[in-house]
Short mmCIF file of C-alpha atoms in Angstrom, two decimals:
data_model
loop_
_atom_site.label_atom_id
_atom_site.label_comp_id
_atom_site.label_asym_id
_atom_site.label_seq_id
_atom_site.Cartn_x
_atom_site.Cartn_y
_atom_site.Cartn_z
CA MET A 1339 97.20 166.56 -19.16
CA LYS A 1340 96.53 163.45 -17.08
CA GLU A 1341 92.74 164.49 -17.47
CA ILE A 1342 93.26 164.70 -21.26
CA GLN A 1343 94.78 161.24 -21.41
CA ASP A 1344 91.97 159.63 -19.09
CA ILE A 1345 89.36 161.57 -21.35
CA VAL A 1346 90.90 160.42 -24.81
CA ARG A 1347 91.29 156.62 -23.35
CA ALA A 1348 87.59 156.71 -22.07
CA TYR A 1349 86.47 158.09 -25.51
CA GLY A 1350 88.10 155.21 -27.21
CA VAL A 1351 86.23 152.69 -25.20
CA ALA A 1352 82.90 154.39 -25.75
CA CYS A 1353 83.42 154.25 -29.25
CA GLN A 1354 83.98 150.68 -29.17
CA GLN A 1355 80.83 150.24 -27.18
CA ASN A 1356 78.92 152.51 -29.71
CA LYS A 1357 78.22 154.87 -27.05
CA ARG A 1358 77.00 158.62 -27.95
CA THR A 1359 79.35 161.06 -25.87
CA ALA A 1360 79.57 164.66 -25.01
CA LEU A 1361 82.36 167.10 -23.68
CA ALA A 1362 82.12 169.52 -21.09
CA THR A 1363 84.76 172.08 -20.55
CA VAL A 1364 85.14 174.84 -18.20
CA VAL A 1365 85.69 177.93 -20.47
CA GLN A 1366 85.62 180.79 -18.24
CA VAL A 1367 85.49 181.54 -14.60
CA GLU A 1368 84.81 184.93 -12.76
CA GLY A 1369 85.57 184.73 -9.13
CA SER A 1370 86.22 181.57 -7.25
CA ALA A 1371 85.71 177.79 -8.49
CA TYR A 1372 87.24 174.71 -7.45
CA ARG A 1373 88.30 174.02 -11.24
CA ARG A 1374 89.62 176.53 -13.77
CA PRO A 1375 89.39 177.21 -17.18
CA GLY A 1376 90.56 173.84 -19.13
CA ALA A 1377 89.02 171.37 -16.74
CA ARG A 1378 87.01 168.80 -18.96
CA MET A 1379 84.61 166.00 -18.25
CA LEU A 1380 83.55 163.41 -20.86
CA VAL A 1381 80.11 162.06 -20.48
CA THR A 1382 78.51 158.99 -22.13
CA GLU A 1383 74.79 158.50 -22.80
CA ASP A 1384 74.50 156.05 -19.87
CA GLY A 1385 76.03 158.19 -17.34
CA GLU A 1386 79.73 157.36 -17.03
CA LEU A 1387 81.84 160.39 -16.18
CA THR A 1388 85.59 160.69 -16.95
CA GLY A 1389 87.37 163.73 -15.62
CA ALA A 1390 85.82 166.61 -13.54
CA ILE A 1391 84.53 169.92 -13.98
CA SER A 1392 83.96 170.74 -10.13
CA GLY A 1393 84.62 169.19 -6.78
CA GLY A 1394 81.22 167.11 -7.51
CA CYS A 1395 78.88 169.69 -7.11
CA LEU A 1396 78.03 170.58 -10.74
CA GLU A 1397 78.50 166.97 -12.29
CA GLY A 1398 74.91 166.01 -11.79
CA ASP A 1399 73.41 168.91 -13.60
CA ALA A 1400 75.79 168.59 -16.26
CA LEU A 1401 74.86 165.23 -16.90
CA ARG A 1402 71.56 165.92 -17.55
CA LYS A 1403 72.38 168.87 -19.62
CA ALA A 1404 75.15 166.46 -21.59
CA ARG A 1405 72.41 164.08 -22.39
CA LEU A 1406 70.24 166.93 -23.82
CA VAL A 1407 73.22 167.85 -26.00
CA MET A 1408 73.87 164.21 -27.35
CA ALA A 1409 70.18 164.12 -28.05
CA GLN A 1410 70.07 167.31 -29.89
CA GLN A 1411 73.45 167.28 -31.54
CA LYS A 1412 73.95 170.83 -30.39
CA ALA A 1413 76.50 172.19 -28.38
CA MET A 1414 75.26 174.18 -25.24
CA LEU A 1415 76.60 176.96 -22.97
CA VAL A 1416 75.64 176.71 -19.24
CA THR A 1417 76.35 179.10 -16.42
CA TYR A 1418 76.53 178.23 -12.90
CA ASP A 1419 76.49 181.31 -10.69
CA THR A 1420 77.63 180.48 -7.00
CA THR A 1421 77.76 184.02 -6.01
CA ASP A 1422 74.13 183.60 -4.96
CA ASP A 1423 73.75 183.00 -1.34
CA ASP A 1424 70.76 180.62 -2.44
CA ASP A 1425 72.17 178.06 -4.62
CA SER A 1426 69.65 175.47 -3.55
CA LYS A 1427 68.52 175.26 -7.36
CA LEU A 1428 72.01 173.11 -7.80
CA GLY A 1429 70.95 170.90 -4.80
CA VAL A 1430 73.92 171.94 -2.83
CA GLY A 1431 75.41 174.79 -1.20
CA LEU A 1432 78.60 175.48 -2.96
CA GLY A 1433 80.27 178.31 -1.26
CA CYS A 1434 82.65 178.79 -4.24
CA ASN A 1435 81.50 182.23 -4.93
CA GLY A 1436 82.27 182.39 -8.72
CA VAL A 1437 80.52 182.40 -12.06
CA ILE A 1438 81.49 179.36 -14.24
CA GLN A 1439 80.80 178.98 -17.81
CA ILE A 1440 80.95 175.68 -19.09
CA LEU A 1441 80.47 174.48 -22.61
CA ILE A 1442 79.10 170.91 -23.36
CA GLU A 1443 79.69 169.92 -27.03
CA PRO A 1444 78.38 166.60 -28.75
CA ILE A 1445 81.37 164.54 -30.03
CA VAL A 1446 80.72 163.47 -33.75
CA ALA A 1447 83.14 160.54 -34.28
CA GLU A 1448 82.75 161.03 -38.28
CA ASN A 1449 84.29 164.65 -37.82
CA PRO A 1450 87.93 164.36 -38.01
CA ALA A 1451 88.39 167.61 -36.17
CA ASN A 1452 86.15 166.93 -33.35
CA PRO A 1453 87.43 167.96 -29.82
CA ILE A 1454 88.45 164.70 -28.89
CA ALA A 1455 90.56 164.24 -32.18
CA LEU A 1456 92.20 167.71 -31.44
CA LEU A 1457 93.06 166.31 -28.05
CA SER A 1458 94.38 163.03 -29.18
CA ALA A 1459 96.64 165.03 -31.67
CA VAL A 1460 98.03 166.91 -28.82
CA LEU A 1461 99.10 163.73 -26.81
CA SER A 1462 100.54 162.47 -30.09
CA GLN A 1463 102.79 165.05 -30.62
CA ARG A 1464 105.32 165.75 -27.63
CA GLN A 1465 105.51 169.50 -28.12
CA GLN A 1466 103.41 172.76 -26.95
CA ALA A 1467 100.19 173.48 -28.38
CA VAL A 1468 97.25 175.66 -28.30
CA VAL A 1469 93.79 174.63 -28.31
CA VAL A 1470 91.09 177.23 -29.13
CA THR A 1471 87.50 176.67 -27.78
CA LEU A 1472 85.26 179.48 -29.15
CA PHE A 1473 81.91 180.50 -27.31
CA SER A 1474 79.18 182.96 -27.28
CA LEU A 1475 78.14 184.79 -24.01
CA GLN A 1476 76.16 186.97 -25.97
CA ASN A 1477 74.10 184.70 -27.75
CA ARG A 1478 73.70 181.58 -25.41
CA LYS A 1479 70.86 179.91 -27.59
CA GLY A 1480 72.68 180.25 -30.59
CA VAL A 1481 75.57 178.42 -32.16
CA GLN A 1482 78.42 177.63 -29.68
CA PRO A 1483 81.26 176.68 -32.27
CA GLY A 1484 83.36 174.71 -29.46
CA THR A 1485 86.79 173.64 -29.50
CA CYS A 1486 87.68 173.98 -33.39
CA LEU A 1487 91.35 174.54 -33.64
CA LEU A 1488 94.67 173.06 -32.81
CA LEU A 1489 97.69 174.95 -33.21
CA PRO A 1490 100.64 173.10 -32.31
CA GLU A 1491 104.26 174.48 -31.69
CA LYS A 1492 105.80 172.80 -34.56
CA ALA A 1493 102.92 171.37 -36.80
CA GLU A 1494 100.26 172.54 -39.07
CA ALA A 1495 97.13 173.82 -37.72
CA GLN A 1496 94.22 171.39 -37.50
CA GLY A 1497 90.76 172.45 -37.44
CA ASN A 1498 88.87 175.40 -39.38
CA VAL A 1499 87.64 178.81 -37.90
CA GLN A 1500 85.37 181.01 -39.98
CA PRO A 1501 85.84 183.73 -41.07
CA ALA A 1502 89.40 183.08 -42.09
CA ALA A 1503 90.40 186.77 -40.47
CA LEU A 1504 89.36 185.29 -37.18
CA GLN A 1505 91.74 182.19 -37.63
CA GLU A 1506 94.54 184.45 -38.65
CA LEU A 1507 94.05 186.46 -35.40
CA LEU A 1508 93.66 183.45 -33.33
CA ALA A 1509 96.93 181.93 -34.73
CA GLN A 1510 98.48 185.17 -33.98
CA GLU A 1511 97.22 185.01 -30.32
CA ALA A 1512 98.48 181.66 -30.01
CA VAL A 1513 102.02 182.66 -30.54
CA GLN A 1514 101.89 184.74 -27.80
CA VAL A 1515 100.29 182.02 -25.61
CA LEU A 1516 103.01 179.76 -26.51
CA LYS A 1517 105.74 182.48 -25.59
CA ASN A 1518 104.03 183.35 -22.28
CA GLN A 1519 103.04 179.65 -21.62
CA LYS A 1520 99.73 180.79 -20.18
CA SER A 1521 96.08 180.44 -21.44
CA VAL A 1522 93.99 183.56 -22.20
CA ILE A 1523 90.52 184.67 -22.99
CA ARG A 1524 89.97 186.81 -25.82
CA ASN A 1525 86.86 188.62 -27.10
CA TYR A 1526 86.28 189.42 -30.93
CA GLN A 1527 83.90 191.43 -32.61
CA LEU A 1528 82.31 189.95 -35.62
CA GLU A 1529 79.89 192.44 -37.08
CA ASP A 1530 77.03 192.68 -34.84
CA LYS A 1531 77.96 189.75 -32.63
CA VAL A 1532 80.84 189.18 -30.10
CA ILE A 1533 82.62 185.66 -29.88
CA SER A 1534 84.81 184.46 -27.11
CA ALA A 1535 87.70 182.67 -27.30
CA PHE A 1536 89.36 180.52 -24.77
CA VAL A 1537 92.81 180.02 -26.02
CA GLU A 1538 94.37 177.31 -23.89
CA TYR A 1539 98.12 176.38 -23.53
CA LEU A 1540 99.03 172.71 -23.18
CA HIS A 1541 102.49 171.19 -22.57
CA PRO A 1542 103.46 167.66 -22.81
CA PRO A 1543 103.42 165.65 -19.89
CA VAL A 1544 106.37 165.93 -17.40
CA SER A 1545 109.03 163.04 -17.90
CA VAL A 1546 110.69 161.97 -15.08
CA VAL A 1547 113.95 160.36 -15.62
CA VAL A 1548 114.98 158.17 -12.59
CA LEU A 1549 118.32 157.07 -12.06
CA GLY A 1550 118.45 154.17 -9.73
CA ALA A 1551 115.93 151.22 -9.39
CA GLY A 1552 116.12 150.47 -5.67
CA ASN A 1553 113.01 149.50 -3.76
CA ASP A 1554 112.71 153.13 -2.32
CA ILE A 1555 111.87 154.35 -6.05
CA GLN A 1556 108.68 152.31 -6.32
CA PRO A 1557 106.62 154.64 -4.11
CA LEU A 1558 107.77 157.63 -6.48
CA VAL A 1559 106.99 155.78 -9.63
CA GLN A 1560 103.51 155.12 -8.42
CA MET A 1561 102.81 158.70 -7.47
CA ALA A 1562 104.22 160.20 -10.80
CA SER A 1563 102.36 157.66 -12.58
CA ILE A 1564 98.97 158.93 -10.88
CA LEU A 1565 99.87 162.44 -11.87
CA GLY A 1566 100.01 161.22 -15.54
CA TRP A 1567 103.76 161.88 -15.60
CA LEU A 1568 105.95 159.69 -18.01
CA VAL A 1569 108.48 157.65 -16.02
CA THR A 1570 111.81 156.23 -17.05
CA VAL A 1571 113.72 154.10 -14.64
CA ILE A 1572 117.13 153.47 -15.55
CA ASP A 1573 119.80 151.56 -13.50
CA GLY A 1574 122.90 149.57 -14.45
CA ARG A 1575 122.28 146.63 -12.33
CA THR A 1576 120.69 143.70 -14.40
CA ASN A 1577 118.77 142.56 -11.03
CA TYR A 1578 117.34 145.94 -10.55
CA ALA A 1579 116.61 147.26 -13.88
CA VAL A 1580 113.45 144.95 -14.57
CA LYS A 1581 110.13 145.97 -15.79
CA SER A 1582 108.26 143.39 -13.21
CA ARG A 1583 109.51 145.69 -10.40
CA PHE A 1584 108.12 148.94 -11.79
CA PRO A 1585 104.86 148.03 -13.50
CA LEU A 1586 103.77 151.48 -13.62
CA ALA A 1587 106.96 152.96 -15.35
CA ASN A 1588 106.91 153.66 -18.92
CA GLN A 1589 110.34 152.43 -19.65
CA VAL A 1590 112.75 150.50 -17.50
CA ILE A 1591 116.33 150.65 -19.14
CA LEU A 1592 119.35 148.87 -18.36
CA ALA A 1593 122.41 151.37 -18.97
CA LYS A 1594 125.61 152.64 -17.70
CA PRO A 1595 126.10 156.42 -17.48
CA PRO A 1596 127.64 156.85 -20.85
CA GLN A 1597 124.68 155.19 -22.84
CA VAL A 1598 121.88 156.75 -21.03
CA LEU A 1599 121.54 160.22 -22.91
CA ASP A 1600 121.37 158.21 -26.25
CA LEU A 1601 118.65 155.86 -24.95
CA ILE A 1602 116.20 158.64 -24.04
CA SER A 1603 114.38 161.87 -25.36
CA VAL A 1604 115.12 165.05 -23.31
CA ASP A 1605 113.09 168.24 -23.69
CA GLY A 1606 111.94 171.46 -21.74
CA GLN A 1607 109.44 169.19 -19.55
CA THR A 1608 112.15 166.55 -18.52
CA VAL A 1609 113.36 166.23 -14.95
CA PHE A 1610 116.18 163.93 -13.70
CA LEU A 1611 116.58 162.41 -10.26
CA LEU A 1612 119.89 160.86 -9.08
CA MET A 1613 119.05 158.44 -6.92
CA THR A 1614 121.01 155.16 -7.47
CA HIS A 1615 122.81 155.37 -3.85
CA ASN A 1616 126.12 154.99 -5.92
CA TYR A 1617 128.46 157.91 -5.97
CA ASN A 1618 130.23 157.10 -9.16
CA TYR A 1619 127.22 156.43 -11.05
CA ASP A 1620 125.66 159.74 -9.89
CA ILE A 1621 128.85 161.70 -10.62
CA ALA A 1622 129.06 160.45 -13.94
CA MET A 1623 125.46 161.24 -14.68
CA LEU A 1624 125.71 164.88 -13.12
CA ARG A 1625 128.69 165.61 -15.33
CA GLN A 1626 126.38 165.03 -18.22
CA LEU A 1627 123.10 166.63 -17.02
CA ILE A 1628 124.26 170.08 -15.69
CA PRO A 1629 124.80 171.36 -19.19
CA LEU A 1630 121.40 170.36 -20.62
CA ALA A 1631 118.52 172.49 -20.94
CA VAL A 1632 116.30 170.93 -18.38
CA PRO A 1633 114.33 172.64 -15.23
CA TYR A 1634 115.33 170.09 -12.55
CA VAL A 1635 117.97 167.81 -11.59
CA GLY A 1636 117.61 166.37 -8.09
CA VAL A 1637 120.32 164.56 -6.26
CA LEU A 1638 119.25 162.36 -3.39
CA GLY A 1639 121.58 162.64 -0.23
CA PRO A 1640 123.08 165.13 2.04
CA LYS A 1641 124.30 168.59 0.69
CA LYS A 1642 128.02 167.52 1.57
CA LYS A 1643 127.72 164.69 -0.99
CA LEU A 1644 126.63 167.03 -3.61
CA ASN A 1645 129.33 169.55 -2.87
CA GLN A 1646 132.02 166.86 -2.99
CA MET A 1647 130.59 165.88 -6.54
CA LEU A 1648 130.63 169.54 -7.70
CA SER A 1649 134.16 169.96 -6.47
CA GLU A 1650 135.61 166.91 -8.20
CA LEU A 1651 133.80 168.20 -11.60
CA GLN A 1652 135.38 171.76 -11.18
CA GLU A 1653 138.69 169.88 -10.71
CA GLU A 1654 138.42 168.40 -13.80
CA GLY A 1655 138.12 171.82 -15.40
CA LEU A 1656 134.40 171.83 -15.73
CA ALA A 1657 132.72 175.32 -15.30
CA PHE A 1658 129.24 175.85 -14.77
CA THR A 1659 127.05 179.05 -14.97
CA PRO A 1660 124.86 180.30 -12.11
CA ASP A 1661 121.92 179.53 -14.50
CA GLN A 1662 123.06 175.73 -14.81
CA MET A 1663 123.33 175.59 -11.18
CA GLN A 1664 120.14 176.79 -10.34
CA LYS A 1665 118.44 173.91 -11.68
CA VAL A 1666 120.44 171.26 -9.49
CA TYR A 1667 118.58 170.61 -6.31
CA GLY A 1668 120.35 168.64 -3.41
CA PRO A 1669 119.24 167.28 -1.26
CA LEU A 1670 116.20 167.09 -3.13
CA GLY A 1671 112.59 167.43 -2.18
CA LEU A 1672 110.50 169.90 -0.10
CA ASP A 1673 111.07 170.14 3.81
CA ILE A 1674 108.12 168.05 5.06
CA GLY A 1675 109.84 165.96 7.50
CA ALA A 1676 109.97 163.04 5.00
CA GLU A 1677 111.50 159.92 6.29
CA THR A 1678 109.88 156.80 4.88
CA PRO A 1679 110.33 156.28 0.81
CA GLU A 1680 106.59 157.12 0.33
CA GLU A 1681 107.00 160.42 2.41
CA ILE A 1682 110.15 161.13 0.33
CA ALA A 1683 108.55 160.45 -2.93
CA LEU A 1684 105.87 162.89 -1.93
CA SER A 1685 108.66 165.52 -1.02
CA VAL A 1686 110.32 165.02 -4.18
CA ILE A 1687 107.24 165.04 -6.58
CA SER A 1688 105.82 168.11 -4.62
CA GLU A 1689 109.18 170.14 -5.33
CA ILE A 1690 109.25 169.29 -8.90
CA LYS A 1691 105.67 170.35 -9.41
CA ALA A 1692 106.64 173.63 -7.42
CA VAL A 1693 109.65 174.04 -9.81
CA LEU A 1694 107.82 173.52 -12.96
CA THR A 1695 104.96 175.98 -11.94
CA ASN A 1696 107.53 178.48 -10.46
CA LYS A 1697 105.64 178.47 -7.11
CA PRO A 1698 107.34 178.70 -3.68
CA GLY A 1699 105.83 175.50 -2.04
CA THR A 1700 104.85 177.01 1.01
CA SER A 1701 101.43 176.87 2.60
CA LEU A 1702 98.65 178.59 0.86
CA ARG A 1703 97.16 180.14 4.24
CA HIS A 1704 100.04 182.47 4.09
CA LYS A 1705 99.49 183.35 0.37
CA PRO A 1706 97.72 186.90 0.70
CA GLU A 1707 96.08 187.06 -2.73
CA ALA A 1708 93.63 184.56 -4.24
CA ILE A 1709 94.85 180.90 -5.01
CA HIS A 1710 94.35 181.26 -8.99
CA ASP A 1711 94.92 184.18 -11.22
CA ARG A 1712 91.57 185.74 -11.76
CA THR A 1713 90.04 186.13 -15.30
CA THR A 1714 90.18 189.60 -16.90
CA ILE A 1715 87.77 190.48 -19.76
CA ASP A 1716 89.08 192.56 -22.21
CA THR A 1717 87.72 194.75 -24.80
CA PRO A 1718 86.61 192.81 -28.06
CA VAL A 1719 88.95 192.79 -31.06
CA ARG A 1720 87.18 193.90 -34.22
CA VAL A 1721 87.58 191.05 -36.80
CA THR A 1722 87.57 192.86 -40.41
CA THR A 1723 86.90 190.77 -43.34
CA PRO A 1724 87.68 191.41 -46.91
CA GLN A 1725 85.03 192.79 -48.88
CA PRO A 1726 83.97 191.23 -52.08
CA VAL A 1727 84.85 192.98 -55.21
CA SER A 1728 81.97 194.29 -57.49
CA ASP A 1729 81.62 192.67 -60.86
CA ALA A 1730 80.11 195.98 -62.08
CA VAL A 1731 82.08 198.06 -64.83
CA ALA A 1732 81.86 201.76 -64.28
#
């Protein structure tokens, strides 16, 4: 989501400067590649790049093709085959061993459903959404529909796909993508041609609520901001909860525990960190947070502290289910030998990321399978359109 935020911001600047732009999107990968489907890069006519579609290997060639797309105002599907031992044609030995399909689309500002407009709508609505990008591997030199449909979880669809029967099938697919929270690539048979659809799952950025505004929080706020996470810092001390101390935080709030939940929004992408170094403040917040449907509540300090707080809450008559306790992490963070505030921030951020993606947080060298899930190409789904009713009278 950080990449989309940067692209939308850069597009706004380009529009102010009357620059033409194009959007490059990785829509399909077979085998290994540095970036996966959904990676994007905005290109301006004078060569400014925002985002990335590779580790830097493909950007130069993509820039040249993007300028052609801007000049012709026609989307282009580009294939980079890095399985070839001799990939000198790209100017560098990639060594990725994959086939990468990249769609490059001109951005027409006058079109209210252009790709950037759809991505902007995703950012404006803090909810899950599906973005559909259509492309044709069968007819590369033909029309490439591109990013054309946004299906938010709790709002009306934006964009238009023809025929209507295809849009209906895509809407049905979007329901499953939202349920599984996983992007898919589907093929559809439209009469004599096959169209591919990258049905992309997008979730709101992570919202990190940090309870505590000590100096040791500052590196954590900086790292979370780099990731594009929304950061709220809350403390009950007037000389600590000051915006100037946390310039990268989205919000800095002065509040006592009973006020906190009334002052913030909480959803499935919200995580909480209890880092106040104040036992009474932490236990007061823990009492409120455990029942919430959030994926992560981290508690700074030794295991003994957390156990003591839980014992006190149980003595009050509070009973917590195993599922509720599963989301409580204390001591918080991954075991990387962290000592300094910066190292602790890295440990905590890494654990949150692992929890949200349901990963173990172990070294990739011990992973027997590929780092990323491999794309599977399914049998095309036939799209049937209503036949026109004849006006003839028998």
